[in-house]
Coordinates of C-alpha atoms in Angstrom, one line a residue:
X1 CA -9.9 -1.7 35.1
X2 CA -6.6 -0.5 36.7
X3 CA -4.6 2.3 36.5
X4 CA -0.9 2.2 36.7
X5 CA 1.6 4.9 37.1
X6 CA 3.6 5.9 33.9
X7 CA 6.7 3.3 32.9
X8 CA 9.6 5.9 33.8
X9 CA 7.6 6.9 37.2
X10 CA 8.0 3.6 38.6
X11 CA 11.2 3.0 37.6
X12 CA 12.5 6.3 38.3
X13 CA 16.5 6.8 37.0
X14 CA 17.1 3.0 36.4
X15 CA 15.8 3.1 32.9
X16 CA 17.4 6.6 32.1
X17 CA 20.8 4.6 32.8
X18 CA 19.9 2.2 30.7
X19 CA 18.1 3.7 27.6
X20 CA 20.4 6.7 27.1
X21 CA 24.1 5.5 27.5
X22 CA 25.7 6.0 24.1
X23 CA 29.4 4.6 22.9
X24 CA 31.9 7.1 23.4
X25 CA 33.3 6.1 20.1
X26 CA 30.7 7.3 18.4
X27 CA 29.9 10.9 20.3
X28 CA 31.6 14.3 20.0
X29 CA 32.4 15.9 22.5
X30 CA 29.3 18.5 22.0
X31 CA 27.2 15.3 21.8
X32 CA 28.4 14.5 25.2
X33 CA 28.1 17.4 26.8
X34 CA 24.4 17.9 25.5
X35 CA 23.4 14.4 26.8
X36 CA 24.6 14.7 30.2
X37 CA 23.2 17.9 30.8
X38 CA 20.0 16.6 29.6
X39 CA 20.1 13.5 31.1
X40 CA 21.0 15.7 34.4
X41 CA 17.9 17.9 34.3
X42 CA 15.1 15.3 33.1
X43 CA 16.7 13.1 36.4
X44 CA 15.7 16.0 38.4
X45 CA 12.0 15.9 36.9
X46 CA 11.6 12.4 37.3
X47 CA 13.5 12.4 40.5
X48 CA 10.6 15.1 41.5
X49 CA 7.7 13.4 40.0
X50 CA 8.3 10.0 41.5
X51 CA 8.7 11.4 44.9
X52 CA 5.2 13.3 44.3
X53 CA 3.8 10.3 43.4
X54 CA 5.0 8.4 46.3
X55 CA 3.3 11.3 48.6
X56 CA 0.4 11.4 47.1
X57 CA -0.1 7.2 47.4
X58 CA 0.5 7.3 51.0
X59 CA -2.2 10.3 51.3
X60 CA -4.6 8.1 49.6
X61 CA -4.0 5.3 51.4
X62 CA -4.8 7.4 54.8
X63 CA -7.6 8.5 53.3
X64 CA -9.1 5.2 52.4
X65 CA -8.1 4.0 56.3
X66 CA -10.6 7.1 57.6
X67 CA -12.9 5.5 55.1
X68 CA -13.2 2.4 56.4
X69 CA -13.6 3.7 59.4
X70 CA -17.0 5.4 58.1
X71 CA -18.5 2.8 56.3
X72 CA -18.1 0.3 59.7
X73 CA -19.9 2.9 61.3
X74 CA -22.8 2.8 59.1
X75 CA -22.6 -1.3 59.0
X76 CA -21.7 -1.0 55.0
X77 CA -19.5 -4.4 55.1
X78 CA -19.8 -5.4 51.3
X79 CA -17.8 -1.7 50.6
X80 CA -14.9 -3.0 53.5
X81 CA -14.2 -5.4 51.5
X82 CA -13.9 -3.8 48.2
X83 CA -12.4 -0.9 50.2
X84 CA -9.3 -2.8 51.7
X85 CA -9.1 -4.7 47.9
X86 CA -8.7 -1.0 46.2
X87 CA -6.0 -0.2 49.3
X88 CA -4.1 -3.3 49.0
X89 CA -3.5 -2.8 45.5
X90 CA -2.8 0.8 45.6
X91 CA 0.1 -0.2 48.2
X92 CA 1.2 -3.3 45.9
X93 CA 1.5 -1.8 42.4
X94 CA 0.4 1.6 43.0
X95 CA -2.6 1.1 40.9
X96 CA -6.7 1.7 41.6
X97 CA -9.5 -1.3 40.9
X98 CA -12.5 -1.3 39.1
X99 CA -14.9 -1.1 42.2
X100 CA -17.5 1.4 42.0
X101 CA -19.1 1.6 45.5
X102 CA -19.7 5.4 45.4
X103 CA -17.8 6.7 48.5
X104 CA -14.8 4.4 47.1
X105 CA -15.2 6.0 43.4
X106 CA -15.6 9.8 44.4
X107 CA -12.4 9.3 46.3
X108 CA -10.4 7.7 44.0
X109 CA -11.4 10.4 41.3
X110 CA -9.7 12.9 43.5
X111 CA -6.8 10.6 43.5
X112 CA -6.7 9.6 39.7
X113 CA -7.1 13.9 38.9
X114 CA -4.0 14.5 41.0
X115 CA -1.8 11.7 39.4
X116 CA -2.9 13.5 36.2
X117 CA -1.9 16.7 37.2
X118 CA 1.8 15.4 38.1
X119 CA 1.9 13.6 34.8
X120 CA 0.7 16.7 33.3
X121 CA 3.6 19.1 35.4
X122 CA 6.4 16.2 34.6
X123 CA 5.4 16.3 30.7
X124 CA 5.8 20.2 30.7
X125 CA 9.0 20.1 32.8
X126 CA 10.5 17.9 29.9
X127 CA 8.8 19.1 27.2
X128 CA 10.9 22.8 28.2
X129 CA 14.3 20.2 28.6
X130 CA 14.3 18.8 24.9
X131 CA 13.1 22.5 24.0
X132 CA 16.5 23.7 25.7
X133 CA 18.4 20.6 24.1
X134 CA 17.0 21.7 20.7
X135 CA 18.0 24.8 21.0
X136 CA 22.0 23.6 22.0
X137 CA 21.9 21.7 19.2
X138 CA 21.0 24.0 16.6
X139 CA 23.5 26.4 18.1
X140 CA 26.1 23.3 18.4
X141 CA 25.2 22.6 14.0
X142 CA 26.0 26.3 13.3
X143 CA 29.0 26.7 14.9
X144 CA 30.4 23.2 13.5
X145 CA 29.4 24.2 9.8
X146 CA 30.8 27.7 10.0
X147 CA 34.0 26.1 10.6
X148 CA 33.3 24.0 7.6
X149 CA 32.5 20.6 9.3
X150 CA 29.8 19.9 7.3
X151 CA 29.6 16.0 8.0
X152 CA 30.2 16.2 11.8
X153 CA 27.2 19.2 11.5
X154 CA 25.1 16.7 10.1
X155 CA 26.0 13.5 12.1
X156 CA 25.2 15.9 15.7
X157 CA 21.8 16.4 14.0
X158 CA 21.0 13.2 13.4
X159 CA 21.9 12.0 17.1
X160 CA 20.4 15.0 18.8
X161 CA 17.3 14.0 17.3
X162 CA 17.5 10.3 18.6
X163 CA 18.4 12.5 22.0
X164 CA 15.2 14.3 21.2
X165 CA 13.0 11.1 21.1
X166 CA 14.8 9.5 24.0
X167 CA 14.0 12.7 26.7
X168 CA 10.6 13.8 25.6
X169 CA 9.5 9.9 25.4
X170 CA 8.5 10.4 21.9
X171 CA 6.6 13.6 22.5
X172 CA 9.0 15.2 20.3
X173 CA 8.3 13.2 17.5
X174 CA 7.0 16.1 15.6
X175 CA 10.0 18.2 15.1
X176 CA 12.1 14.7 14.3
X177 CA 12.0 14.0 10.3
X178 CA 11.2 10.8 9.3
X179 CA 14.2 8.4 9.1
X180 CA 13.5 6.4 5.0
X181 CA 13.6 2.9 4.9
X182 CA 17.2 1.8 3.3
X183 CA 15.3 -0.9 1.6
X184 CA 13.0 1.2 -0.5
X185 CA 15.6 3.3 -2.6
X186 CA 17.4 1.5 -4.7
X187 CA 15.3 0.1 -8.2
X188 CA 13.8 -2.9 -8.3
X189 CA 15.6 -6.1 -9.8
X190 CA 14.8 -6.3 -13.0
X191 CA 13.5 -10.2 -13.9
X192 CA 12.5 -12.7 -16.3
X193 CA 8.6 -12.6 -16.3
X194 CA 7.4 -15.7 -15.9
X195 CA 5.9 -17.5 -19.2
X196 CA 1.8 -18.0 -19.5
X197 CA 1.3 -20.6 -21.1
X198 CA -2.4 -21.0 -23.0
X199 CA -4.5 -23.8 -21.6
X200 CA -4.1 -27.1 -23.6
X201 CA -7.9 -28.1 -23.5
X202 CA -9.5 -29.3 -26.1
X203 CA -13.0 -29.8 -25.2
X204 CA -16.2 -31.1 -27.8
X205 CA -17.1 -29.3 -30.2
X206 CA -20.2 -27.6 -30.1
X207 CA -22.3 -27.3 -33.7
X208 CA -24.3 -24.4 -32.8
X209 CA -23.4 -22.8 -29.4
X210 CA -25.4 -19.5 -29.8
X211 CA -28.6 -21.6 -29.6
X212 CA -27.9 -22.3 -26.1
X213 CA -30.7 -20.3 -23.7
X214 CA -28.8 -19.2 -20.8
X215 CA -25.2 -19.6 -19.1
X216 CA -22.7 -21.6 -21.0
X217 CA -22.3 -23.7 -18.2
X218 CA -20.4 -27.1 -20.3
X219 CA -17.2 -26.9 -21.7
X220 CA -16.6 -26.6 -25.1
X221 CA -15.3 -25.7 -28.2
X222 CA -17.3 -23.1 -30.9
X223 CA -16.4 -23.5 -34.5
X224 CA -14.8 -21.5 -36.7
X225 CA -17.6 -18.9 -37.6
X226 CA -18.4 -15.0 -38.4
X227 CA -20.8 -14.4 -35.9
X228 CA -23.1 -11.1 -34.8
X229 CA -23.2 -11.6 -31.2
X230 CA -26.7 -9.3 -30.6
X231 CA -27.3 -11.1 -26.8
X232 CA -25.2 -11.6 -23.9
X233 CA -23.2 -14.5 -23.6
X234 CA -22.3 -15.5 -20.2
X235 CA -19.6 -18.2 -19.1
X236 CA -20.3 -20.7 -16.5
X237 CA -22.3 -20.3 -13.2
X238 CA -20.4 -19.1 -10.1
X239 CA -23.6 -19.5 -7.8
X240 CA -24.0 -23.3 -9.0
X241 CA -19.9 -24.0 -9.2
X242 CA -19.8 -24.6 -13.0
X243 CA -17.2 -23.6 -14.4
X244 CA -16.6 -23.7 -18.2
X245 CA -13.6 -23.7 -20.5
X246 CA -14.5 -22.0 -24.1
X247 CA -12.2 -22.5 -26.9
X248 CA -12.5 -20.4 -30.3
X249 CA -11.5 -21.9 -33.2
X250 CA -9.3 -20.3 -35.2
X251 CA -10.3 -17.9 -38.2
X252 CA -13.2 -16.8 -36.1
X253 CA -14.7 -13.6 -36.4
X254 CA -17.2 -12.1 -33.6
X255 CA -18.9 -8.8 -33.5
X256 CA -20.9 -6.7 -31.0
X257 CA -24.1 -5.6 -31.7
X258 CA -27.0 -4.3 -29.5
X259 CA -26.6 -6.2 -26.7
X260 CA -24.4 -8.4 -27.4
X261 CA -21.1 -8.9 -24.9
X262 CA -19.0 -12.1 -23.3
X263 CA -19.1 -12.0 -19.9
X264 CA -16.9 -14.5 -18.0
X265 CA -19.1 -16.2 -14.8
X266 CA -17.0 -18.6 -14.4
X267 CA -14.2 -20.3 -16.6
X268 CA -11.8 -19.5 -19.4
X269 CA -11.9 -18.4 -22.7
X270 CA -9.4 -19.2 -25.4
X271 CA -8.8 -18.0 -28.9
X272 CA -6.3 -18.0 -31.5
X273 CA -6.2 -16.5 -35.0
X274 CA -9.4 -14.4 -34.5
X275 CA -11.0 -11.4 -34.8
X276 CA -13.1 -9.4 -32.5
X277 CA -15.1 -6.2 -33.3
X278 CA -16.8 -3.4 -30.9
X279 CA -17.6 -6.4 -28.1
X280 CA -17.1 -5.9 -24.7
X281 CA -15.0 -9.2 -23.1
X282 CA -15.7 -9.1 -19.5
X283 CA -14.3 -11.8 -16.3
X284 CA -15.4 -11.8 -13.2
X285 CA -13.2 -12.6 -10.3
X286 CA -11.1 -16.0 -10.9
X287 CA -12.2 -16.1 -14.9
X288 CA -9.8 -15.4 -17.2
X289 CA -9.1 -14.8 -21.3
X290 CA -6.0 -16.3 -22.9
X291 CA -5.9 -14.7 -26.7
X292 CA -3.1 -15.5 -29.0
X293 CA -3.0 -14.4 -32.9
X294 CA -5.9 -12.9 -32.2
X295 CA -6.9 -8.9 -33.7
X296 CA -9.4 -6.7 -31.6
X297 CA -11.1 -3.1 -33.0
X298 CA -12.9 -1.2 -30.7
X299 CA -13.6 -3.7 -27.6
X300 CA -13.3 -3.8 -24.1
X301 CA -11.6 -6.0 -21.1
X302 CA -13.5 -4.8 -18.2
X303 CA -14.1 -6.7 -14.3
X304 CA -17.5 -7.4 -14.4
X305 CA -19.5 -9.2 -11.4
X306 CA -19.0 -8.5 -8.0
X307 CA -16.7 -11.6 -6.7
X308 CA -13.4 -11.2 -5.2
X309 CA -10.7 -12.5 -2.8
X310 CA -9.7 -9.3 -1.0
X311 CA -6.5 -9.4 -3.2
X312 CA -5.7 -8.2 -6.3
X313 CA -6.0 -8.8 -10.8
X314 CA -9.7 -10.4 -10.0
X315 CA -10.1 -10.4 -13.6
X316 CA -7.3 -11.6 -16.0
X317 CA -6.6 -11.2 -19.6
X318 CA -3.6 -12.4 -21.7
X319 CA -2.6 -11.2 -25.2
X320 CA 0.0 -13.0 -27.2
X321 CA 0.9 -11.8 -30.3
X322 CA -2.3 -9.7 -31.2
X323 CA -3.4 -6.1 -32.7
X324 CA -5.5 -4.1 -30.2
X325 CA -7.1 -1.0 -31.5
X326 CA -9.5 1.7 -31.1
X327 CA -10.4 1.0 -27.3
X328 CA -9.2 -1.2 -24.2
X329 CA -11.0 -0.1 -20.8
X330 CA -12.8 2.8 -19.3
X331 CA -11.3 1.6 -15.9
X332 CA -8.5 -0.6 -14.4
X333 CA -7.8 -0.6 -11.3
X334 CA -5.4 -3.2 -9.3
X335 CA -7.9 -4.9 -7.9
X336 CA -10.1 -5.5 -10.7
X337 CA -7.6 -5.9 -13.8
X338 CA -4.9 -8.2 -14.7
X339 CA -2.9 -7.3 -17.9
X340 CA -0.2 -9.0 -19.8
X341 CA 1.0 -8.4 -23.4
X342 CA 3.4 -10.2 -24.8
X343 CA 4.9 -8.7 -28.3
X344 CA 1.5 -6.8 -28.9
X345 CA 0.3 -4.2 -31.2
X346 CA -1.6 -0.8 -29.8
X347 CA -3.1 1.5 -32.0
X348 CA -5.0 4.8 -31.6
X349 CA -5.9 3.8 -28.1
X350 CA -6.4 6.0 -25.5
X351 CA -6.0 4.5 -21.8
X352 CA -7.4 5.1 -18.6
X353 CA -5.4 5.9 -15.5
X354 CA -4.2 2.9 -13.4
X355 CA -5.3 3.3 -10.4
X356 CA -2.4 1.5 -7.6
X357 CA -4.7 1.8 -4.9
X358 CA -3.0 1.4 -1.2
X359 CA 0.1 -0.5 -3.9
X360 CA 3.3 0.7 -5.0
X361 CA 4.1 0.1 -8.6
X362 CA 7.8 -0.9 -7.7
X363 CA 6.3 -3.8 -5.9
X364 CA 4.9 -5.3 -9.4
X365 CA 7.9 -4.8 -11.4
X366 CA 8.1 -8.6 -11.5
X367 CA 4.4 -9.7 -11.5
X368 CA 3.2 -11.8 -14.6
X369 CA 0.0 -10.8 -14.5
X370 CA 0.9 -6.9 -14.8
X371 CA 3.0 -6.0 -17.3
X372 CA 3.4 -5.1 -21.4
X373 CA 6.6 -6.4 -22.7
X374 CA 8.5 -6.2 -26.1
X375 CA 5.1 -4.0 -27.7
X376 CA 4.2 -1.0 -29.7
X377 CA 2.6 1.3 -28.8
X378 CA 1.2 3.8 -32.3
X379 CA -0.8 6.6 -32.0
X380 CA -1.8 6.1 -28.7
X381 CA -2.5 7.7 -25.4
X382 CA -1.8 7.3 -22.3
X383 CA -1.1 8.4 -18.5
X384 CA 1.6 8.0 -16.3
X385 CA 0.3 5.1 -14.0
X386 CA -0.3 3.2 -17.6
X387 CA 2.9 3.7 -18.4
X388 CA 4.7 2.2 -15.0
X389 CA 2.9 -1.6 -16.5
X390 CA 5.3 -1.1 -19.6
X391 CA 8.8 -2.7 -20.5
X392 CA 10.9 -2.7 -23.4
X393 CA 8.2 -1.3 -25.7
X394 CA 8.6 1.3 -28.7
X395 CA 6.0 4.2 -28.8
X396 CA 5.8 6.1 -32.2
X397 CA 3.5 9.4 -32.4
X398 CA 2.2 9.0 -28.9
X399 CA 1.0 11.0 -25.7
X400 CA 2.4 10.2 -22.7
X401 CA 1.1 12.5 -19.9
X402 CA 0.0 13.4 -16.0
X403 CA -2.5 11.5 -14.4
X404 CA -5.8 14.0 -14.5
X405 CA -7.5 12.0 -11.1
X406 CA -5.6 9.3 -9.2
X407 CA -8.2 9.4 -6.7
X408 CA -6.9 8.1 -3.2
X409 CA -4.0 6.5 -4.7
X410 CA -1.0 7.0 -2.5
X411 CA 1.8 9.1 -3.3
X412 CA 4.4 6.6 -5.3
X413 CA 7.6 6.4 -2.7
X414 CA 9.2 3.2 -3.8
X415 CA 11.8 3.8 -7.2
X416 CA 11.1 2.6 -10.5
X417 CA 12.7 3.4 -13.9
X418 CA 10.7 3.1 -17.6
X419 CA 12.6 3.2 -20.8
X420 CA 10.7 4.1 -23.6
X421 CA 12.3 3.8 -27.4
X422 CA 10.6 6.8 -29.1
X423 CA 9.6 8.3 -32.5
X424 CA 7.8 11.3 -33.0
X425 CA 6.4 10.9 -29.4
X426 CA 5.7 13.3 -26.5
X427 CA 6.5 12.5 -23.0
X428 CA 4.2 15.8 -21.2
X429 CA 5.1 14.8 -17.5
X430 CA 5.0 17.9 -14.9
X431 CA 4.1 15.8 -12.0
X432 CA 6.0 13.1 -12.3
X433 CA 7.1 12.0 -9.0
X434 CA 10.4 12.2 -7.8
X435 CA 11.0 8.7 -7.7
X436 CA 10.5 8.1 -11.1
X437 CA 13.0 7.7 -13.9
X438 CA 11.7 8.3 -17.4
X439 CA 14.4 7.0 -19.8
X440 CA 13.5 8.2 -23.7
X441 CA 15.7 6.5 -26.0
X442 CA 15.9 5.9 -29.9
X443 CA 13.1 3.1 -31.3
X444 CA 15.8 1.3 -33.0
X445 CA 17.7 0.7 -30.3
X446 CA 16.0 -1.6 -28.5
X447 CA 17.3 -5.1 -28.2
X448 CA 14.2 -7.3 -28.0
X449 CA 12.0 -8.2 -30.8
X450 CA 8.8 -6.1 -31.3
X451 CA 6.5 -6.7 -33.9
X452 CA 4.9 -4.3 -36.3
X453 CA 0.7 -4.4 -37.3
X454 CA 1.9 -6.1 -40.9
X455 CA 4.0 -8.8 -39.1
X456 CA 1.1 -9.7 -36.3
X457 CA -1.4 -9.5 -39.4
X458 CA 1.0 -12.2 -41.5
X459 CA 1.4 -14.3 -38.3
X460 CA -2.5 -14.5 -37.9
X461 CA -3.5 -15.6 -41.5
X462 CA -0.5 -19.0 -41.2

């Protein structure tokens, strides 16, 4: 492995020339001043360390000559010739080889610890220039905004601290605040989700599915029935790549009991005009629900399975038109859960934190398959990180509140506005983060249509 001298060593004032000239259209005259007489004393500590360096090659190279001269005398012709290999590229590039005869290795350790020790010297020596430099400046920003020139004050700070970079080769990064990315303040545009369209499939009908034993692995349709679902069902077989599509008839009415739950393998599931009571509707990665009409008290749309891409919504579940109360999920994450609601009903619900992960909710302003559009919200409770999946939705006698545990989530950066059209609801947000916008506004003024429990409950018995 070789070792080469620092960058700026062997380059010496050629790339001070070149990486601190500045416009003089856009410098002061205190900007000026501060750069050459920086630029002036870390030339002299350069100038210094390359010269060191220089001295302290050529001493090496003797020293490797008087070694040579040792290992002939002791007939050691193999270490020559690695010898005179480590010599002719210290003289080329100034750097060692990888050889480690032991007479060639204890020698260049003494040579590597001195080269340290002037990079060491040479760091200090600039280290107290940009200390001095920091110091003009400040003095430089006081004196411009006591005589009330506020903006030049500001725009000497900003350049002394690109100076500050420049002369302590980033070592000064620490006393530099963090320029923001332009790109990440302004709102997000607002767009046009894209429509999800239920499946069209219209598969066989099936006289008397719940007397299948095991997976429903075959497409199909179920009939219109009220059934106790008191054993797991489970959709399709990832492991033997079948996947199944399950319609519901309409006017269907399933219920949890015991054991019973749907859990999504693989495939779909779609229903219209049904009911659902206290059963837990689970997908695995790639599976997905597509519910339209339909009413739901007390279940749950969890991930289930262990199957994923690496990316994000594994699980997907679509509500069109439908009534959801009593319970959604005990967790959603961004990895697991996928959720769109389109002109939906929520009632006496109380949801989970979302947790955004490594994400930024800004990002998924636009994302079909993470959002609640043109729905109410009654009675219900919810967090802050629920809240950033809303749009255009009416909340009467709700909670909205602080996130109790985000976890590891990051810190939200990126800018992103909710309105909320509000009755007889309270917004309790202490930690809301800066970048945040919270817009309460009168329920009736909303523009978009958003249904009412009655309305949903007409639309589902047509």
């Amino acid at each position: 492995m070789k070792t080469r001298f620092p960058l700026i060593a062997r380059m010496g004032l050629a790339v001070l020339a070149l990486g601190v000239a500045m416009p003089s259209a856009r410098a002061s005259d205190a900007l000026e001043q501060l750069r050459k007489t920086t630029e002036e004393e870390v030339g002299v500590v350069d100038t210094q360390a390359l010269f060191k360096k220089a001295e302290l090659t050529q001493k090496y190279i003797a020293a490797l000559d008087n070694l040579e001269k040792t290992l002939a005398a002791s007939g050691q012709l193999d270490a020559i010739v690695n010898l005179r290999a480590e010599r002719d590229e210290v003289r080329k590039t100034g750097a060692t080889t990888s050889h480690d005869d032991k007479p060639i290795a204890d020698l260049r350790v003494k040579y590597l610890k001195s080269l340290e020790g002037i990079d060491t010297a040479t760091k200090d020596a600039r280290t107290k220039a940009v200390e001095s430099l920091a110091k003009r400046i400040r003095e430089q920003e006081t004196a411009l905004t006591k005589a009330g020139k506020v903006d030049e004050a500001l725009n000497l700070r900003k350049e002394g601290e690109r100076m500050m970079l420049e002369f302590s080769g980033g070592a000064a990064a620490d006393t530099v605040a963090f320029a923001d990315d332009p790109r990440s303040n302004a709102l997000p545009n607002q767009k046009d989700l894209e429509i999800i369209k239920l499946p069209p499939e219209e598969p066989p009908v099936v006289e008397n599915p719940f007397a299948i034993k095991g997976n429903w692995e075959t497409s199909m349709t179920v009939p219109a029935m009220k059934q106790k679902v008191r054993e797991p069902i489970v959709v399709g077989h990832r492991e033997s790549n079948k996947w199944a599509t399950i319609v519901i008839s309409s006017h269907s009415i399933w219920s949890g009991a015991e054991r019973g739950k749907v859990h999504q393998a693989a495939g779909n599931v779609i229903a219209r005009k049904s009911r659902f009571e206290s059963l837990e509707l689970g997908a695995d990665h790639a599976s997905r629900y597509y519910f339209a009409n339909c009413a739901f008290t007390n279940c749950t749309f969890p991930k289930v399975g262990w199957w994923h891409d690496g990316g994000w919504f594994w699980a997907k579940h679509y509500f069109e038109n439908c009534y959801i109360k009593g319970s959604y999920a005990d967790n959603l994450t961004i990895d697991y859960n996928g959720l769109r609601a389109d002109t939906c009903v929520f009632e006496d619900v109380e949801f989970p934190t979302y947790r955004w992960g490594k994400h930024q909710p800004a990002d998924f302003a636009n994302d079909k398959w993470l959002k609640i559009v043109n729905s109410r919200f009654v009675k219900c409770k919810m967090p802050l990180s629920f809240l950033l999946l809303t749009r255009d939705c009416v909340f009467e006698s709700c909670v909205v509140s602080d996130d109790i545990n985000r976890g590891d989530d990051v810190e939200i950066t990126k800018p992103l506005q909710i309105d909320m059209y509000v009755s007889n609801t309270q917004v309790r947000l202490n930690k809301r983060p800066p970048v945040v916008t919270i817009n309460q506004k009168k329920y009736n003024e909303i523009k978009v249509r958003v249904p009412t429990a009655a309305s949903l409950t007409e639309l589902m018995a047509k």
